[in-house]
Amino acid sequence: MATSAAVLLLRKQLAELQKHPVDGFSAGLVDEVNIFKWEILIIGPADSLYDGGYFKAHMTFPEDYPQRPPKLKFISDIWHPNVGKDGMVCISILHEPGDDKYGYEKAAERWLPVHTVETIMVSVISLLCDPNDESPANVDAAKEFREDKKKFKRHVAKCVRKSQEEL
Amino acid sequence: MDNDRSHDNLKEQDYLKDMPNHEFDEAVNTMQSSIQDEIAASTDLLGDKLDISMLKNEYSADDVQYQKKIQNLEKRYSHVRKTRGDGNCFFRAFGFGYLEHMLSDKKDYPIFQENASNSFQKLMDLKYPSFTVEDFFENFISVVNSVKEGVSHTELLNTFREEGMSNYFVVYLRLITSCQLQSDSDFYQNFIDGGKTLVEFCKTEVEPMYLESDHIHIIALTSALGACVRVAYMDRGGDDLSFHDFPEDSQPTLHLLYRPGHYDVLYPR
């Protein structure tokens, strides 16, 4: 029932992003008939370990978007403390508002209806540059990031290479 | 029975404890949205106008305190219109109630319309993203303008009963409230406890959907739109109802009933 507002806002955003692309990512639909599922191609930021990589992710919007946040899931393999092994991105801006359960995420960074795909992606890209190993979704990656940077870098480099081959 | 339930709760907590953080969040969200789905299935966003005496049935006959308060309520008010208890009830009750009032009495309309129109620029001045805010604003102002253009009572009611339109309206009222708080932060900062800055308060307690409203939200929204609202408080405190006007010493045009955690619209006799 809430769908029509969501559809209009998503169409508007998609058109805008295709007309005026934003640095760092590009956006399209997974399937032309479904405006609720986007395919995002994230370009590994130049000043990060992910430089040179092209990572595919799917952003899925709920019917009552923008009252509730979308979910973001990497389709390409990616090794990052805040991306689960299933590809789910765990970032505070995509969390529903509510009490802070762990005390180290700034509540002000949680989901708000004014957020756009662009503001989400800006946060995700900055997360690639600067992982948050205090609230990991991938505990092994976080441990490596903290304790064995060399191994972590090798792991990431492998994903970057794989993403280039798959492109 | 109660023992069974607390045992289940314990099991549930154990189960949650072992989850990684993001799965825990996910599980909590799923639980919350299933509770919200239940509420949604059982109440309209905005109900029909009911005779005020209906409230009596909601409390047991030997609940002397509430039955007496309801009797007093009956002396002043003839009807009540209920809203869904989804955390947005104050904003929805205010939005519909105020526009409904202005359908029949246009006196307050010009000032309301002017404040409503100016709100967009104020949000832009605070550097809100125009892209999304514009979308909410356009929906909001078209509903506000429809009152002047002679929308029927049924059409207005349908607008507030249709989830998309209704929630968009609430999102924008929340933005107006947030904007007002930030524009007069020296004043409002004094009301905020818990060590949050005013901006943090706005981002965590005002702008997100489905979060309940407090005094401070009502003060900010009514002063931003130049609206006068009376809230009748019916709770376990005291022997009689208490009333509060926003702003103080104003002639209220919209009346709301507050029961702990919830607002409904009241219609004076």
PDB file of N, CA and C in Angstrom, chain B residues 76 108 262:
ATOM      1  N   ARG B  76     -16.885  17.493  28.551  1.00  0.00           N
ATOM      2  CA  ARG B  76     -16.266  18.480  27.652  1.00  0.00           C
ATOM      3  C   ARG B  76     -16.275  18.041  26.188  1.00  0.00           C
ATOM      4  N   ASP B 108      -7.569  29.878  10.891  1.00  0.00           N
ATOM      5  CA  ASP B 108      -6.163  29.580  11.181  1.00  0.00           C
ATOM      6  C   ASP B 108      -5.370  29.171   9.940  1.00  0.00           C
ATOM      7  N   HIS B 262       0.304   7.258  24.088  1.00  0.00           N
ATOM      8  CA  HIS B 262      -0.583   7.319  22.924  1.00  0.00           C
ATOM      9  C   HIS B 262      -1.442   8.592  22.843  1.00  0.00           C
TER      10      HIS B 262
END
